[in-house]
PDB file of C-alpha atoms in Angstrom:
ATOM      1  CA  MET I   1     185.548 167.686 173.943  1.00 31.00           C
ATOM      2  CA  ARG I   2     184.531 170.925 175.703  1.00 29.00           C
ATOM      3  CA  VAL I   3     187.763 172.509 174.453  1.00 28.00           C
ATOM      4  CA  LEU I   4     187.139 171.308 170.903  1.00 29.00           C
ATOM      5  CA  VAL I   5     183.617 172.744 170.886  1.00 30.00           C
ATOM      6  CA  GLY I   6     184.938 176.029 172.251  1.00 32.00           C
ATOM      7  CA  ILE I   7     187.613 176.236 169.566  1.00 27.00           C
ATOM      8  CA  LEU I   8     185.078 175.545 166.820  1.00 29.00           C
ATOM      9  CA  ALA I   9     182.613 178.084 168.186  1.00 32.00           C
ATOM     10  CA  ALA I  10     185.324 180.729 168.424  1.00 32.00           C
ATOM     11  CA  GLY I  11     186.493 180.016 164.908  1.00 32.00           C
ATOM     12  CA  LEU I  12     182.999 180.465 163.527  1.00 29.00           C
ATOM     13  CA  ALA I  13     182.167 183.584 165.523  1.00 31.00           C
ATOM     14  CA  GLY I  14     181.741 186.597 163.328  1.00 31.00           C
ATOM     15  CA  CYS I  15     180.076 184.650 160.491  1.00 34.00           C
ATOM     16  CA  ALA I  16     176.332 185.073 160.886  1.00 31.00           C
ATOM     17  CA  GLN I  17     175.544 181.960 158.898  1.00 45.00           C
ATOM     18  CA  HIS I  18     177.655 179.647 161.092  1.00 47.00           C
ATOM     19  CA  SER I  19     176.798 178.861 164.698  1.00 53.00           C
ATOM     20  CA  VAL I  20     177.223 176.237 167.380  1.00 55.00           C
ATOM     21  CA  SER I  21     174.704 175.928 170.205  1.00 50.00           C
ATOM     22  CA  THR I  22     174.057 173.531 173.068  1.00 47.00           C
ATOM     23  CA  MET I  23     171.095 172.231 175.033  1.00 45.00           C
ATOM     24  CA  SER I  24     171.691 174.942 177.641  1.00 36.00           C
ATOM     25  CA  ASP I  25     170.322 177.679 175.342  1.00 37.00           C
ATOM     26  CA  SER I  26     167.606 179.596 177.159  1.00 32.00           C
ATOM     27  CA  VAL I  27     166.156 181.513 174.203  1.00 35.00           C
ATOM     28  CA  ASP I  28     163.758 179.691 171.892  1.00 41.00           C
ATOM     29  CA  SER I  29     164.138 181.212 168.419  1.00 45.00           C
ATOM     30  CA  THR I  30     162.263 178.499 166.549  1.00 54.00           C
ATOM     31  CA  ASN I  31     159.243 180.684 165.680  1.00 59.00           C
ATOM     32  CA  LYS I  32     156.975 177.658 165.623  1.00 65.00           C
ATOM     33  CA  ILE I  33     153.561 177.717 163.980  1.00 71.00           C
ATOM     34  CA  ARG I  34     150.746 175.220 164.450  1.00 86.00           C
ATOM     35  CA  VAL I  35     148.393 173.946 161.748  1.00 92.00           C
ATOM     36  CA  GLY I  36     146.284 170.849 161.233  1.00 96.00           C
ATOM     37  CA  TYR I  37     147.202 168.185 158.699  1.00 96.00           C
ATOM     38  CA  GLU I  38     145.904 165.130 156.859  1.00 96.00           C
ATOM     39  CA  GLN I  39     147.856 161.869 156.855  1.00 97.00           C
ATOM     40  CA  THR I  40     147.817 159.151 154.195  1.00 97.00           C
ATOM     41  CA  GLU I  41     149.741 155.972 155.002  1.00 97.00           C
ATOM     42  CA  ALA I  42     151.620 153.542 152.778  1.00 98.00           C
ATOM     43  CA  ILE I  43     151.805 155.420 149.488  1.00 98.00           C
ATOM     44  CA  ARG I  44     154.078 153.623 147.048  1.00 98.00           C
ATOM     45  CA  PHE I  45     156.711 156.002 145.710  1.00 98.00           C
ATOM     46  CA  SER I  46     158.954 153.477 143.936  1.00 98.00           C
ATOM     47  CA  PRO I  47     158.644 152.913 140.161  1.00 97.00           C
ATOM     48  CA  ASP I  48     156.857 149.812 138.860  1.00 96.00           C
ATOM     49  CA  ASP I  49     160.144 148.146 137.873  1.00 96.00           C
ATOM     50  CA  TRP I  50     161.965 148.846 141.157  1.00 98.00           C
ATOM     51  CA  PRO I  51     163.638 145.812 142.827  1.00 97.00           C
ATOM     52  CA  GLN I  52     161.426 146.234 145.905  1.00 98.00           C
ATOM     53  CA  ASP I  53     158.167 148.110 146.425  1.00 98.00           C
ATOM     54  CA  LEU I  54     158.829 151.078 148.712  1.00 98.00           C
ATOM     55  CA  TYR I  55     156.256 153.047 150.668  1.00 98.00           C
ATOM     56  CA  GLY I  56     155.977 156.306 152.524  1.00 98.00           C
ATOM     57  CA  ASP I  57     153.488 158.113 154.712  1.00 98.00           C
ATOM     58  CA  LEU I  58     152.315 161.480 153.428  1.00 98.00           C
ATOM     59  CA  TYR I  59     151.343 164.415 155.645  1.00 98.00           C
ATOM     60  CA  ILE I  60     149.576 167.433 154.126  1.00 98.00           C
ATOM     61  CA  PRO I  61     149.192 170.616 156.243  1.00 97.00           C
ATOM     62  CA  ASP I  62     145.762 172.232 156.190  1.00 95.00           C
ATOM     63  CA  TYR I  63     146.280 175.713 154.767  1.00 95.00           C
ATOM     64  CA  GLU I  64     146.061 177.411 151.399  1.00 93.00           C
ATOM     65  CA  GLY I  65     148.904 178.240 149.040  1.00 95.00           C
ATOM     66  CA  LEU I  66     152.202 176.631 148.093  1.00 97.00           C
ATOM     67  CA  LYS I  67     153.862 174.730 150.916  1.00 98.00           C
ATOM     68  CA  PRO I  68     157.449 173.756 151.736  1.00 98.00           C
ATOM     69  CA  ALA I  69     158.110 170.023 151.954  1.00 98.00           C
ATOM     70  CA  VAL I  70     160.519 167.643 153.649  1.00 98.00           C
ATOM     71  CA  LEU I  71     161.630 164.116 152.921  1.00 98.00           C
ATOM     72  CA  LEU I  72     162.166 162.077 156.127  1.00 98.00           C
ATOM     73  CA  VAL I  73     164.610 159.154 156.207  1.00 98.00           C
ATOM     74  CA  HIS I  74     164.936 156.909 159.276  1.00 98.00           C
ATOM     75  CA  GLY I  75     168.048 155.390 160.838  1.00 97.00           C
ATOM     76  CA  GLY I  76     168.905 151.809 161.677  1.00 97.00           C
ATOM     77  CA  GLY I  77     172.432 151.131 160.481  1.00 97.00           C
ATOM     78  CA  TRP I  78     171.284 150.734 156.845  1.00 98.00           C
ATOM     79  CA  GLU I  79     169.901 147.309 157.827  1.00 97.00           C
ATOM     80  CA  ALA I  80     166.819 147.698 160.038  1.00 96.00           C
ATOM     81  CA  ARG I  81     164.053 149.816 161.567  1.00 97.00           C
ATOM     82  CA  SER I  82     161.236 151.512 159.634  1.00 97.00           C
ATOM     83  CA  ARG I  83     159.672 154.831 158.787  1.00 97.00           C
ATOM     84  CA  GLN I  84     157.498 154.558 161.920  1.00 97.00           C
ATOM     85  CA  ASP I  85     160.577 155.659 163.888  1.00 97.00           C
ATOM     86  CA  MET I  86     160.159 159.099 162.322  1.00 98.00           C
ATOM     87  CA  ASN I  87     156.418 159.491 162.972  1.00 97.00           C
ATOM     88  CA  ALA I  88     156.884 162.066 165.732  1.00 97.00           C
ATOM     89  CA  GLN I  89     159.228 164.136 163.570  1.00 98.00           C
ATOM     90  CA  ALA I  90     156.793 163.854 160.659  1.00 98.00           C
ATOM     91  CA  ARG I  91     153.912 165.148 162.784  1.00 97.00           C
ATOM     92  CA  ARG I  92     156.094 167.942 164.131  1.00 97.00           C
ATOM     93  CA  ALA I  93     157.042 169.117 160.637  1.00 98.00           C
ATOM     94  CA  ALA I  94     153.466 168.835 159.339  1.00 98.00           C
ATOM     95  CA  ARG I  95     152.113 170.904 162.234  1.00 97.00           C
ATOM     96  CA  GLN I  96     154.651 173.556 161.325  1.00 97.00           C
ATOM     97  CA  GLY I  97     153.407 173.774 157.767  1.00 97.00           C
ATOM     98  CA  PHE I  98     155.601 171.314 155.849  1.00 98.00           C
ATOM     99  CA  VAL I  99     154.332 168.627 153.505  1.00 98.00           C
ATOM    100  CA  VAL I 100     156.090 165.474 154.695  1.00 98.00           C
ATOM    101  CA  LEU I 101     156.981 162.218 152.944  1.00 98.00           C
ATOM    102  CA  ASN I 102     158.294 159.734 155.535  1.00 98.00           C
ATOM    103  CA  ILE I 103     159.859 156.791 153.685  1.00 98.00           C
ATOM    104  CA  ASP I 104     161.267 153.291 153.960  1.00 98.00           C
ATOM    105  CA  TYR I 105     164.256 152.119 151.908  1.00 98.00           C
ATOM    106  CA  ARG I 106     166.064 148.885 151.025  1.00 98.00           C
ATOM    107  CA  PHE I 107     168.376 147.289 153.570  1.00 98.00           C
ATOM    108  CA  ALA I 108     171.849 145.787 153.578  1.00 98.00           C
ATOM    109  CA  PRO I 109     173.167 143.139 153.314  1.00 97.00           C
ATOM    110  CA  GLU I 110     170.602 142.088 150.688  1.00 97.00           C
ATOM    111  CA  PHE I 111     170.807 145.526 149.091  1.00 98.00           C
ATOM    112  CA  PRO I 112     174.231 147.050 149.824  1.00 97.00           C
ATOM    113  CA  PHE I 113     175.395 150.566 148.964  1.00 98.00           C
ATOM    114  CA  PRO I 114     174.311 152.466 146.913  1.00 98.00           C
ATOM    115  CA  ALA I 115     170.800 150.910 146.800  1.00 98.00           C
ATOM    116  CA  SER I 116     169.458 152.935 149.736  1.00 98.00           C
ATOM    117  CA  LEU I 117     170.856 156.136 148.225  1.00 98.00           C
ATOM    118  CA  HIS I 118     168.989 155.387 145.010  1.00 98.00           C
ATOM    119  CA  ASP I 119     165.793 154.875 147.031  1.00 98.00           C
ATOM    120  CA  THR I 120     166.243 158.269 148.666  1.00 98.00           C
ATOM    121  CA  GLN I 121     166.841 159.886 145.287  1.00 98.00           C
ATOM    122  CA  ILE I 122     163.698 158.454 143.715  1.00 98.00           C
ATOM    123  CA  ALA I 123     161.691 159.614 146.731  1.00 98.00           C
ATOM    124  CA  MET I 124     162.880 163.160 146.032  1.00 98.00           C
ATOM    125  CA  HIS I 125     161.868 162.775 142.401  1.00 98.00           C
ATOM    126  CA  TRP I 126     158.429 161.576 143.548  1.00 98.00           C
ATOM    127  CA  LEU I 127     157.933 164.698 145.666  1.00 98.00           C
ATOM    128  CA  HIS I 128     158.864 166.911 142.721  1.00 98.00           C
ATOM    129  CA  ASP I 129     156.607 164.939 140.378  1.00 98.00           C
ATOM    130  CA  GLN I 130     153.696 165.407 142.809  1.00 98.00           C
ATOM    131  CA  ALA I 131     154.418 169.070 143.525  1.00 98.00           C
ATOM    132  CA  ASP I 132     151.495 170.464 141.515  1.00 97.00           C
ATOM    133  CA  THR I 133     149.015 167.972 142.931  1.00 97.00           C
ATOM    134  CA  LEU I 134     150.141 168.453 146.530  1.00 97.00           C
ATOM    135  CA  ARG I 135     150.606 172.247 146.237  1.00 97.00           C
ATOM    136  CA  ILE I 136     154.309 171.970 147.077  1.00 98.00           C
ATOM    137  CA  ASP I 137     156.744 174.772 146.335  1.00 98.00           C
ATOM    138  CA  PRO I 138     159.319 172.815 144.270  1.00 98.00           C
ATOM    139  CA  THR I 139     162.066 175.267 145.225  1.00 98.00           C
ATOM    140  CA  ARG I 140     161.613 174.488 148.948  1.00 98.00           C
ATOM    141  CA  ILE I 141     161.805 170.688 149.226  1.00 98.00           C
ATOM    142  CA  SER I 142     164.240 169.791 152.020  1.00 98.00           C
ATOM    143  CA  ALA I 143     165.359 166.558 153.696  1.00 98.00           C
ATOM    144  CA  ILE I 144     165.636 165.304 157.278  1.00 98.00           C
ATOM    145  CA  GLY I 145     167.388 162.184 158.512  1.00 98.00           C
ATOM    146  CA  PHE I 146     168.847 160.591 161.605  1.00 98.00           C
ATOM    147  CA  SER I 147     171.901 158.315 161.822  1.00 98.00           C
ATOM    148  CA  SER I 148     172.063 156.207 158.633  1.00 98.00           C
ATOM    149  CA  GLY I 149     169.090 158.216 157.323  1.00 98.00           C
ATOM    150  CA  ALA I 150     171.089 161.395 157.935  1.00 98.00           C
ATOM    151  CA  HIS I 151     173.979 159.864 156.022  1.00 98.00           C
ATOM    152  CA  LEU I 152     171.680 159.160 153.078  1.00 98.00           C
ATOM    153  CA  VAL I 153     170.103 162.604 152.838  1.00 98.00           C
ATOM    154  CA  SER I 154     173.425 164.430 153.218  1.00 98.00           C
ATOM    155  CA  LEU I 155     175.076 162.185 150.617  1.00 98.00           C
ATOM    156  CA  MET I 156     172.146 162.717 148.255  1.00 98.00           C
ATOM    157  CA  ALA I 157     172.406 166.469 148.798  1.00 98.00           C
ATOM    158  CA  ASN I 158     176.118 166.651 148.075  1.00 98.00           C
ATOM    159  CA  VAL I 159     176.211 164.487 144.946  1.00 98.00           C
ATOM    160  CA  ALA I 160     173.067 165.988 143.361  1.00 98.00           C
ATOM    161  CA  GLY I 161     173.768 167.518 139.982  1.00 97.00           C
ATOM    162  CA  GLN I 162     177.524 166.936 140.201  1.00 96.00           C
ATOM    163  CA  GLY I 163     177.603 164.328 137.446  1.00 95.00           C
ATOM    164  CA  GLY I 164     179.539 161.671 139.353  1.00 95.00           C
ATOM    165  CA  GLU I 165     178.729 157.981 139.535  1.00 96.00           C
ATOM    166  CA  LEU I 166     176.399 158.447 142.540  1.00 98.00           C
ATOM    167  CA  ASP I 167     174.496 161.151 140.667  1.00 97.00           C
ATOM    168  CA  ARG I 168     173.626 158.737 137.864  1.00 95.00           C
ATOM    169  CA  PRO I 169     171.144 157.473 136.897  1.00 96.00           C
ATOM    170  CA  TYR I 170     168.726 158.485 139.678  1.00 98.00           C
ATOM    171  CA  GLY I 171     170.079 161.804 140.903  1.00 97.00           C
ATOM    172  CA  GLY I 172     170.319 165.142 139.148  1.00 97.00           C
ATOM    173  CA  LEU I 173     169.618 168.632 140.428  1.00 97.00           C
ATOM    174  CA  THR I 174     166.059 167.652 141.311  1.00 97.00           C
ATOM    175  CA  THR I 175     167.474 165.578 144.166  1.00 98.00           C
ATOM    176  CA  ARG I 176     169.295 168.553 145.716  1.00 98.00           C
ATOM    177  CA  PRO I 177     167.341 169.527 148.849  1.00 98.00           C
ATOM    178  CA  HIS I 178     166.652 173.168 149.618  1.00 98.00           C
ATOM    179  CA  GLY I 179     168.169 172.451 153.031  1.00 98.00           C
ATOM    180  CA  VAL I 180     169.161 169.475 155.169  1.00 98.00           C
ATOM    181  CA  ILE I 181     168.571 168.571 158.828  1.00 98.00           C
ATOM    182  CA  ILE I 182     170.788 165.703 159.991  1.00 98.00           C
ATOM    183  CA  GLY I 183     171.118 164.160 163.437  1.00 98.00           C
ATOM    184  CA  GLY I 184     173.785 161.752 164.705  1.00 97.00           C
ATOM    185  CA  ALA I 185     175.117 161.528 161.172  1.00 97.00           C
ATOM    186  CA  PRO I 186     178.031 159.309 160.067  1.00 98.00           C
ATOM    187  CA  LEU I 187     179.551 161.742 157.585  1.00 98.00           C
ATOM    188  CA  ASP I 188     183.049 160.405 156.972  1.00 97.00           C
ATOM    189  CA  LEU I 189     182.902 156.598 156.961  1.00 97.00           C
ATOM    190  CA  LEU I 190     186.701 156.398 156.954  1.00 96.00           C
ATOM    191  CA  LYS I 191     186.512 157.505 160.585  1.00 95.00           C
ATOM    192  CA  PHE I 192     185.278 153.984 161.417  1.00 93.00           C
ATOM    193  CA  SER I 193     188.091 151.483 161.912  1.00 83.00           C
ATOM    194  CA  GLY I 194     185.661 148.577 161.580  1.00 74.00           C
ATOM    195  CA  GLY I 195     182.218 147.452 162.668  1.00 83.00           C
ATOM    196  CA  ARG I 196     179.750 145.022 161.163  1.00 93.00           C
ATOM    197  CA  LEU I 197     177.139 147.571 160.040  1.00 95.00           C
ATOM    198  CA  VAL I 198     179.405 149.704 157.893  1.00 96.00           C
ATOM    199  CA  GLU I 199     181.304 146.706 156.550  1.00 96.00           C
ATOM    200  CA  GLN I 200     178.186 144.848 155.416  1.00 96.00           C
ATOM    201  CA  TYR I 201     176.775 148.046 153.924  1.00 97.00           C
ATOM    202  CA  LEU I 202     179.907 148.776 151.887  1.00 97.00           C
ATOM    203  CA  GLY I 203     181.139 145.228 151.305  1.00 95.00           C
ATOM    204  CA  GLY I 204     184.413 145.169 153.209  1.00 95.00           C
ATOM    205  CA  THR I 205     186.696 146.843 155.710  1.00 95.00           C
ATOM    206  CA  PRO I 206     188.140 150.352 155.371  1.00 93.00           C
ATOM    207  CA  LEU I 207     191.571 148.802 154.889  1.00 94.00           C
ATOM    208  CA  ASP I 208     190.317 146.593 152.047  1.00 94.00           C
ATOM    209  CA  ILE I 209     188.196 149.147 150.172  1.00 96.00           C
ATOM    210  CA  PRO I 210     189.086 152.679 151.325  1.00 96.00           C
ATOM    211  CA  GLU I 211     187.914 154.098 148.008  1.00 97.00           C
ATOM    212  CA  GLN I 212     184.413 152.702 148.643  1.00 97.00           C
ATOM    213  CA  TYR I 213     184.350 154.271 152.108  1.00 97.00           C
ATOM    214  CA  ALA I 214     185.331 157.630 150.626  1.00 98.00           C
ATOM    215  CA  LEU I 215     182.755 157.290 147.833  1.00 98.00           C
ATOM    216  CA  ALA I 216     180.001 156.646 150.387  1.00 98.00           C
ATOM    217  CA  SER I 217     181.009 159.546 152.667  1.00 98.00           C
ATOM    218  CA  PRO I 218     179.089 162.842 152.415  1.00 98.00           C
ATOM    219  CA  GLN I 219     182.105 164.826 153.609  1.00 97.00           C
ATOM    220  CA  TRP I 220     184.158 163.612 150.652  1.00 98.00           C
ATOM    221  CA  HIS I 221     181.560 165.032 148.264  1.00 98.00           C
ATOM    222  CA  LEU I 222     181.263 168.527 149.735  1.00 97.00           C
ATOM    223  CA  HIS I 223     181.484 171.363 147.219  1.00 97.00           C
ATOM    224  CA  ASP I 224     180.896 175.099 147.262  1.00 97.00           C
ATOM    225  CA  ASN I 225     177.279 174.825 146.117  1.00 96.00           C
ATOM    226  CA  ALA I 226     176.179 172.187 148.625  1.00 98.00           C
ATOM    227  CA  PRO I 227     172.853 173.058 150.298  1.00 98.00           C
ATOM    228  CA  PRO I 228     172.579 174.603 153.770  1.00 98.00           C
ATOM    229  CA  HIS I 229     172.878 172.112 156.634  1.00 98.00           C
ATOM    230  CA  PHE I 230     171.510 171.990 160.176  1.00 98.00           C
ATOM    231  CA  LEU I 231     173.384 169.398 162.241  1.00 98.00           C
ATOM    232  CA  TYR I 232     172.471 168.093 165.694  1.00 98.00           C
ATOM    233  CA  HIS I 233     174.459 165.552 167.660  1.00 98.00           C
ATOM    234  CA  GLY I 234     174.738 164.114 171.157  1.00 97.00           C
ATOM    235  CA  ARG I 235     178.030 165.162 172.722  1.00 96.00           C
ATOM    236  CA  ASN I 236     178.341 161.735 174.391  1.00 97.00           C
ATOM    237  CA  ASP I 237     177.540 159.708 171.269  1.00 96.00           C
ATOM    238  CA  ASN I 238     179.694 156.570 171.353  1.00 95.00           C
ATOM    239  CA  LEU I 239     178.180 154.991 168.233  1.00 95.00           C
ATOM    240  CA  VAL I 240     178.724 157.907 165.850  1.00 96.00           C
ATOM    241  CA  PRO I 241     181.200 160.219 167.628  1.00 95.00           C
ATOM    242  CA  VAL I 242     180.401 163.923 167.651  1.00 96.00           C
ATOM    243  CA  GLU I 243     183.580 164.577 165.641  1.00 97.00           C
ATOM    244  CA  HIS I 244     181.626 163.524 162.553  1.00 97.00           C
ATOM    245  CA  SER I 245     179.443 166.628 162.895  1.00 97.00           C
ATOM    246  CA  LEU I 246     182.181 168.928 164.186  1.00 97.00           C
ATOM    247  CA  ASP I 247     184.583 168.100 161.373  1.00 97.00           C
ATOM    248  CA  TYR I 248     181.793 168.332 158.815  1.00 98.00           C
ATOM    249  CA  ALA I 249     180.782 171.734 160.172  1.00 98.00           C
ATOM    250  CA  ALA I 250     184.371 172.916 159.849  1.00 98.00           C
ATOM    251  CA  ALA I 251     184.372 171.738 156.228  1.00 98.00           C
ATOM    252  CA  LEU I 252     181.090 173.578 155.588  1.00 98.00           C
ATOM    253  CA  ALA I 253     182.548 176.715 157.156  1.00 98.00           C
ATOM    254  CA  SER I 254     185.668 176.500 154.999  1.00 97.00           C
ATOM    255  CA  ARG I 255     183.408 176.611 151.938  1.00 97.00           C
ATOM    256  CA  ASN I 256     181.167 179.330 153.397  1.00 97.00           C
ATOM    257  CA  ILE I 257     178.119 177.049 153.227  1.00 98.00           C
ATOM    258  CA  GLU I 258     175.311 178.197 155.489  1.00 98.00           C
ATOM    259  CA  HIS I 259     174.912 175.871 158.466  1.00 98.00           C
ATOM    260  CA  GLU I 260     174.187 175.544 162.156  1.00 98.00           C
ATOM    261  CA  VAL I 261     175.360 172.968 164.693  1.00 98.00           C
ATOM    262  CA  TYR I 262     173.252 172.031 167.721  1.00 98.00           C
ATOM    263  CA  LEU I 263     175.164 169.998 170.310  1.00 97.00           C
ATOM    264  CA  MET I 264     173.096 168.102 172.885  1.00 97.00           C
ATOM    265  CA  ARG I 265     174.715 167.811 176.304  1.00 95.00           C
ATOM    266  CA  TRP I 266     174.762 164.453 178.079  1.00 95.00           C
ATOM    267  CA  ARG I 267     173.130 162.766 175.073  1.00 96.00           C
ATOM    268  CA  GLY I 268     174.286 159.579 173.404  1.00 97.00           C
ATOM    269  CA  HIS I 269     173.163 158.302 170.022  1.00 97.00           C
ATOM    270  CA  ALA I 270     169.751 156.923 170.997  1.00 96.00           C
ATOM    271  CA  THR I 271     168.962 159.608 173.555  1.00 96.00           C
ATOM    272  CA  ALA I 272     169.762 162.351 171.043  1.00 96.00           C
ATOM    273  CA  PHE I 273     167.086 160.845 168.801  1.00 96.00           C
ATOM    274  CA  ILE I 274     164.529 160.298 171.558  1.00 96.00           C
ATOM    275  CA  THR I 275     164.903 163.850 172.882  1.00 96.00           C
ATOM    276  CA  ALA I 276     165.275 165.586 169.514  1.00 96.00           C
ATOM    277  CA  GLN I 277     162.107 167.689 169.721  1.00 96.00           C
ATOM    278  CA  ARG I 278     163.868 170.997 170.270  1.00 96.00           C
ATOM    279  CA  ALA I 279     166.577 170.148 167.759  1.00 97.00           C
ATOM    280  CA  ILE I 280     163.938 169.459 165.110  1.00 98.00           C
ATOM    281  CA  ASP I 281     162.111 172.691 165.925  1.00 97.00           C
ATOM    282  CA  LYS I 282     165.348 174.649 165.556  1.00 97.00           C
ATOM    283  CA  GLY I 283     166.125 172.788 162.343  1.00 98.00           C
ATOM    284  CA  LEU I 284     162.715 173.565 160.854  1.00 98.00           C
ATOM    285  CA  ALA I 285     163.189 177.219 161.779  1.00 97.00           C
ATOM    286  CA  PHE I 286     166.552 177.048 160.001  1.00 98.00           C
ATOM    287  CA  LEU I 287     164.833 175.712 156.870  1.00 98.00           C
ATOM    288  CA  ARG I 288     162.300 178.539 156.969  1.00 97.00           C
ATOM    289  CA  ARG I 289     165.095 181.122 157.121  1.00 96.00           C
ATOM    290  CA  ILE I 290     166.909 179.816 154.033  1.00 96.00           C
ATOM    291  CA  PRO I 291     166.256 182.201 151.116  1.00 92.00           C
TER     292      PRO I 291
END
C-alpha cells in the first residue's frame, strides 16, 4: 500500500489542485476560525407526502452576512445509526462559520436504494429553499458524509443535473454541492464481492445485478463538471478498503477535477471516523478555498 500511495502522489505532483497527504503532516494549513452558534434540533425537512418523516438538526453560526452551509449525512451501512453520530462534526463546522443541517434518512431493507439518495436530495432542496431565511449563500452549500453517508453525498453530487434516472425526480442542479467532504467512502460498489449490507441495500449480489451496483456507484457517474472533492480514509480500513478513495482520486485527476486526499496512518474504518477531527478541519479549509 505504501508503494501505491507513493505512485499516486508522484503522479499528481505538479498539479496544484491535486494532493495526497498523511497523518504525519506537521504543518496545519486549516486556517480555522471560531464563532458561536445556535442549535435547533429535530426540524422536519421531508415533504408532507414523504413515505417517512425525516428530521435534521440545524446549526446557525453567530455572525452577520451570508454564510456557507453544509449538509451532513451519517454512516451505518445504509441500515442503521443516526444523525447523532455526526454531532461533533456538526459542531466543528458550525464553529468554523458554516450553517449545518445534520440529517437522518430512510434505511434498508425496508427502503432499499435509491430511497436514501432521494432523502439526501430533498435535504439539499430544503437548504436552498431556506437560504434567504437562514442567510445562506446558495452558491456555497456543500456536503459532508462518512461511510454510507459519504457514498450518498458523492452520488448525489455526481448525478446532479445530469438528467439520468437518479437525477429524477428529486435531483437537479440544486442538489449539486459546492464541494464534498467524504470519509471512508464506498465509491465503486462493484469492488465488493459480496456482503449483507450492500446486497440488502441494492437487492442482490454483484453477480446477479451488476448494472444496479454500477448505477449506485459514485465513481461510475463521474463527469468533467463534478464538484471538488476532499477525501479522507484510513489506510488500514478493512471494511471499505482505501483503494476506493485512491482509485476515485485517480479518476478525479484524470478529469482535472479539484480534489485532495488525506490518508490516515494506522486507522481502520471506525478509528478513521472517531479521530477525524483534523481531517474535517482540513476538509472545511478545502471548502473555503473553492472559488
